[in-house]
Amino acid sequence: MSSADVRPRGAFRAGLVLGVLVLVLQLAVLVALPFAVRPLAGALPAPVPGGSGAPVGQGTDGVGDPYFPDYGAGGYDAQRYAVDVSWNPADARLTGRTVVTARATQPLTGFSLDLALTVTAVRVDGRPATFRTDGFQDLRITPASTIPTGATFRVEVEYGGRPATISRDGIRPFSITGDEVLVAGEPESSAWWFPANDHPSDPALMDVTARVPTGWQAVSTGALAGHTADPVRGQDVWHWVSDRPSATYLSFLALGRFEVRQGTADGRPYVYAVSRRLSAGERRRAFAQLERTPQVIRVLEGLFGPYPFGQIGGLVPAARLWFDGLETQTRPVYAAGAMTRGDAGELLSHELSHMWFGDNVTLAQWNDIFDNEAWASWGAWAYRERTGGPTAEQQFLELYGRAEDSTRFWRVGLLDPGRDHLFDVVYLRGPMTLQALRNRMGDAAFLAMARDWAQTPGTRSLENWMVTTQHAADRSGSGVDLTSFFQAWLVTPAAPARTVANGFPR
């Protein structure tokens, strides 16, 4: 994600964003790699049957994320979501039927899905199941019989509602702009349009069918598998299918009247879509930026290895977004203003870097946000370096020079920034940390580590990354011990000293 308020480098063109960094954070000084600050989270611990007050056999509500403890669910591994939704613009109502395919990781007499809409029916493996809604979006389901450990099961949920009227803690990812609909957001958005295990630690395949009024378009992630007309119902039916697992927040749905361009670039099919609510000139400028996507990906492949997905593209809706860009898998969502005013190369390179960092490699828990945003921001720096702009080293030293004496800027630790600081300091401190690490490890070892990490799909934590990085340094033969480096850049709430050990030039 690129924040509209705090985005890589762009924020510094208007001066350092310091006023928002007010969290008072006290972290212990550690004598080894700073793993003791948080639980090791290579993957979130499997829920213990009967844990968190749940009866034996009940999957937990929430995966125990330290920032969002009720997000997701325990007891199973989601494998595929087959989402089929219809949109009625007359009453702004969405109705849906979603089939969730999952594998039980414990005996299940009950389990949860996350959904904020009203449920009318649930079936498990074709048999009616009882259900209830707890809290904001926890759908508790009791199947007709216990699901044994290791069994693959199918949950069919029928539901509906007016998602644009629903907000949670100020989060409102479902928006209507005129006759155009968009649901996209981070850290959550799926609960507004389909039931899911809504946590990035459990990515799954996506299969989305959207039924919209005749003449409308429906755009989502993955490959466009079909577009047909249903004149009896007065609908167009659009079908999108992913071939790689996706975290739930990395899917989006846009409904309305879009100008859609399709083709193939570098052997990959692309779909670019721009809202027809924008003027002809704005659409032209937006498409000119979107069509830079293959070139940006080629540069990033030189850094991070082969692009990890089979499709590319982008969406520019009319909605007023709180972010400039969101790394929805294969097809980022970009704010119209950011794509129609000036050069969007920095935004494109940031969001497309996320295809490696955040999409191919996903978060174990939300306090691992460094793994996503630090790398995407550094990717934008490196893209500028490789396309005739300032080097990443120049950007690092300029930024550090501006921020060195600001106590407030350094007060939030990157290892555990806190829920209220997920999307601010990491965009600036994150790429500084990585460029300093590049200096400390040496260019070859650093880029080899980046490629190895980015090319291995799965769910991993920041602690995993620190261990991987130290191993990469060991393999390089440099003898670099990164303990003090991680302490200085990720833990200590103060500006790292200008030393070679901290990654500064001699």
XYZ file of C-alpha atoms in Angstrom, residues 111-413:
303
model
C -15.708 -23.138 13.337
C -15.876 -19.486 12.292
C -15.800 -17.369 9.160
C -15.573 -13.563 8.956
C -18.567 -11.869 7.298
C -20.294 -8.561 8.042
C -23.433 -9.241 5.941
C -26.629 -11.073 6.922
C -26.497 -14.849 6.459
C -29.613 -16.726 5.324
C -28.331 -20.304 4.906
C -25.243 -22.433 5.552
C -24.467 -25.942 4.341
C -21.391 -28.011 5.161
C -20.621 -30.763 2.657
C -24.145 -30.367 1.298
C -25.904 -30.748 4.654
C -27.677 -27.847 6.443
C -25.657 -26.437 9.338
C -26.713 -24.274 12.240
C -25.124 -20.838 12.544
C -25.117 -17.623 14.491
C -23.341 -14.282 14.296
C -21.175 -13.181 17.224
C -19.924 -9.625 17.512
C -19.308 -7.608 14.382
C -18.447 -10.261 11.815
C -17.814 -13.659 13.413
C -20.068 -16.224 11.761
C -20.107 -19.318 14.012
C -21.027 -22.516 12.167
C -21.938 -25.913 13.658
C -21.902 -28.719 11.074
C -24.258 -31.689 11.296
C -21.344 -33.956 12.233
C -17.768 -33.538 13.438
C -15.183 -32.872 10.733
C -12.107 -35.051 11.405
C -8.548 -33.745 11.382
C -7.113 -33.631 7.861
C -10.485 -33.810 6.125
C -11.255 -31.437 3.273
C -14.712 -29.899 3.618
C -16.912 -27.421 1.748
C -18.917 -24.654 3.356
C -21.660 -22.977 1.304
C -22.896 -19.629 2.665
C -25.801 -17.588 1.295
C -25.939 -13.967 2.406
C -26.842 -10.401 1.514
C -27.028 -6.822 2.689
C -26.098 -3.227 2.028
C -22.334 -3.218 2.619
C -21.856 0.495 1.945
C -23.715 1.234 5.192
C -21.359 -0.909 7.307
C -18.301 0.454 9.067
C -16.065 -0.873 11.810
C -13.775 1.347 13.873
C -13.964 3.886 11.076
C -13.106 1.258 8.433
C -15.425 1.490 5.431
C -13.790 -0.358 2.500
C -17.032 -0.609 0.469
C -17.806 2.627 -1.387
C -20.347 3.819 -3.944
C -19.440 6.704 -6.258
C -22.422 7.552 -8.429
C -23.226 4.209 -10.021
C -19.739 2.787 -9.412
C -18.899 0.340 -6.632
C -15.520 -0.525 -5.139
C -14.581 -2.805 -2.259
C -10.864 -2.681 -1.453
C -8.868 -2.012 1.659
C -6.198 -3.011 4.149
C -6.089 -4.526 6.757
C -9.594 -5.797 5.964
C -12.168 -5.661 3.183
C -13.301 -9.205 2.361
C -15.898 -9.316 5.169
C -17.907 -6.720 3.252
C -18.447 -9.057 0.268
C -17.584 -12.698 1.011
C -17.094 -14.998 4.046
C -13.499 -15.967 4.694
C -10.727 -16.708 7.147
C -9.816 -13.038 7.011
C -6.165 -12.974 8.018
C -3.064 -12.853 5.775
C -1.621 -15.957 7.449
C -4.132 -18.109 5.526
C -3.974 -17.284 1.785
C -6.195 -19.266 -0.590
C -7.185 -19.444 -4.248
C -9.858 -16.991 -5.443
C -12.648 -17.639 -7.973
C -14.955 -14.631 -8.352
C -18.182 -14.401 -10.364
C -19.926 -11.023 -10.351
C -23.362 -10.321 -11.860
C -23.980 -6.682 -12.746
C -26.523 -4.704 -14.839
C -26.193 -5.073 -18.613
C -23.442 -2.848 -19.951
C -21.514 -2.733 -16.685
C -18.079 -4.189 -16.041
C -16.936 -6.191 -13.015
C -13.188 -6.214 -12.376
C -11.272 -8.302 -9.851
C -7.891 -10.014 -9.469
C -6.408 -12.920 -11.431
C -7.280 -13.951 -14.978
C -10.478 -13.017 -16.785
C -11.953 -16.493 -17.310
C -15.206 -15.393 -18.926
C -17.661 -12.606 -19.718
C -21.193 -13.510 -20.779
C -24.557 -11.778 -21.065
C -27.729 -12.923 -19.306
C -30.480 -11.019 -21.170
C -33.253 -12.761 -19.235
C -32.034 -11.237 -15.979
C -30.657 -8.104 -17.613
C -27.154 -8.854 -16.378
C -23.581 -9.188 -17.530
C -21.629 -11.963 -15.798
C -17.889 -11.597 -15.231
C -15.670 -14.424 -13.998
C -12.160 -13.985 -12.561
C -9.888 -16.832 -11.420
C -6.534 -16.778 -9.612
C -3.908 -19.457 -10.121
C -1.936 -18.594 -6.969
C -3.146 -18.289 -3.368
C -3.981 -14.814 -2.149
C -4.469 -13.202 1.250
C -8.069 -12.049 1.590
C -7.265 -8.327 1.695
C -5.395 -8.703 -1.612
C -8.641 -9.302 -3.504
C -10.915 -6.487 -4.660
C -14.135 -6.040 -6.599
C -15.035 -3.049 -8.772
C -18.463 -2.749 -10.422
C -19.625 -0.053 -12.802
C -18.747 1.443 -16.153
C -15.054 1.088 -16.860
C -12.946 1.415 -19.969
C -11.122 -1.909 -20.114
C -8.023 -2.653 -22.174
C -6.679 -6.174 -22.565
C -3.683 -7.682 -24.284
C -0.376 -9.439 -23.693
C 2.953 -7.929 -22.653
C 6.145 -9.920 -22.122
C 4.092 -13.098 -22.465
C 1.662 -12.153 -19.672
C -1.985 -11.190 -20.194
C -2.839 -7.761 -18.859
C -6.104 -6.083 -17.929
C -6.151 -2.336 -17.297
C -9.421 -0.699 -16.252
C -10.185 2.994 -15.728
C -13.477 4.468 -14.544
C -15.612 6.150 -17.195
C -16.620 8.634 -14.523
C -13.220 10.248 -15.127
C -12.890 12.692 -18.003
C -11.477 11.565 -21.352
C -8.227 13.386 -20.573
C -7.947 11.804 -17.135
C -8.559 8.354 -18.588
C -5.905 8.933 -21.216
C -3.346 9.955 -18.600
C -4.298 7.047 -16.316
C -3.871 4.509 -19.119
C -0.506 6.034 -20.042
C 0.672 5.335 -16.499
C -0.871 1.839 -16.296
C 0.792 0.881 -19.567
C 4.189 1.411 -17.943
C 3.537 -1.689 -15.827
C 5.516 -4.176 -17.999
C 8.565 -1.900 -18.076
C 8.481 -1.421 -14.304
C 8.182 -5.179 -13.787
C 11.202 -5.808 -16.022
C 13.318 -3.510 -13.848
C 12.049 -5.120 -10.642
C 12.756 -8.610 -12.016
C 16.382 -7.537 -12.276
C 16.304 -6.965 -8.524
C 13.962 -9.608 -7.129
C 13.912 -12.376 -9.741
C 11.043 -13.554 -11.966
C 7.646 -11.933 -11.514
C 5.690 -14.409 -9.364
C 2.273 -14.330 -11.077
C 0.754 -15.084 -14.444
C -1.152 -11.820 -14.959
C -0.503 -8.090 -14.685
C -2.709 -5.013 -14.727
C -4.234 -2.228 -12.698
C -7.480 -0.475 -11.807
C -8.157 3.268 -11.502
C -11.609 3.830 -9.957
C -13.455 7.098 -9.401
C -13.744 6.571 -5.635
C -11.917 8.928 -3.292
C -9.455 6.577 -1.619
C -7.515 7.075 1.597
C -4.508 5.464 -0.071
C -2.662 6.223 -3.311
C -2.262 2.540 -4.150
C -3.134 -0.916 -2.836
C -1.220 -4.044 -3.839
C -4.220 -6.194 -4.747
C -2.730 -9.330 -6.259
C -1.837 -9.094 -9.969
C -3.886 -5.896 -10.395
C -3.182 -3.006 -7.993
C -5.851 -0.416 -7.251
C -4.581 3.139 -7.814
C -6.167 6.436 -6.754
C -7.251 8.510 -9.745
C -5.499 11.657 -8.529
C -2.171 9.884 -8.159
C -2.431 8.424 -11.672
C -3.569 11.515 -13.564
C -1.276 14.208 -12.156
C 2.363 13.921 -13.132
C 4.708 10.954 -13.101
C 3.399 7.888 -11.217
C 6.578 5.837 -11.582
C 7.275 5.841 -7.861
C 3.751 4.663 -7.064
C 3.819 1.964 -9.745
C 7.195 0.631 -8.621
C 6.065 0.580 -4.982
C 2.830 -1.333 -5.614
C 4.412 -3.698 -8.118
C 7.269 -4.468 -5.687
C 4.517 -5.752 -3.429
C 3.823 -8.568 -5.901
C 7.007 -10.114 -4.471
C 6.847 -8.657 -0.949
C 3.377 -8.951 0.553
C 1.638 -10.964 -2.167
C 3.984 -13.837 -3.007
C 5.430 -13.745 0.518
C 2.618 -12.918 2.934
C 2.516 -11.661 6.510
C 2.415 -14.091 9.412
C 0.795 -11.391 11.541
C 0.144 -7.693 11.098
C 3.131 -6.574 13.167
C 5.288 -8.010 10.357
C 4.351 -5.012 8.187
C 8.074 -4.281 7.635
C 8.219 -7.345 5.387
C 5.702 -5.669 3.064
C 6.155 -1.926 3.166
C 9.878 -1.570 3.823
C 10.668 -3.722 0.804
C 8.098 -2.095 -1.468
C 9.432 1.343 -0.533
C 13.023 0.262 -1.097
C 11.932 -1.258 -4.419
C 10.717 2.197 -5.469
C 14.088 3.660 -4.472
C 15.957 0.995 -6.440
C 13.681 1.511 -9.447
C 14.656 5.190 -9.491
C 18.310 4.194 -9.190
C 18.064 1.881 -12.191
C 16.127 4.301 -14.388
C 18.354 7.363 -14.217
C 17.226 8.870 -10.924
C 19.141 9.305 -7.663
C 20.712 6.182 -6.237
C 19.128 4.426 -3.282
C 22.215 5.461 -1.312
C 21.619 9.126 -2.117
C 17.964 8.823 -1.122
C 18.956 7.095 2.136
C 21.511 9.705 3.166
C 19.260 12.629 2.239
C 16.403 11.194 4.281
C 18.584 10.398 7.270
C 20.063 13.888 7.209
C 16.625 15.439 7.415
C 15.400 13.156 10.185
C 18.511 12.548 12.293
C 17.723 15.095 14.994
C 13.996 14.399 15.273
C 13.171 12.481 18.446
C 9.570 11.930 17.398
C 10.534 10.445 14.030
C 12.508 7.618 15.672
C 10.192 6.932 18.604
C 8.194 4.166 16.892
C 10.082 0.864 16.618
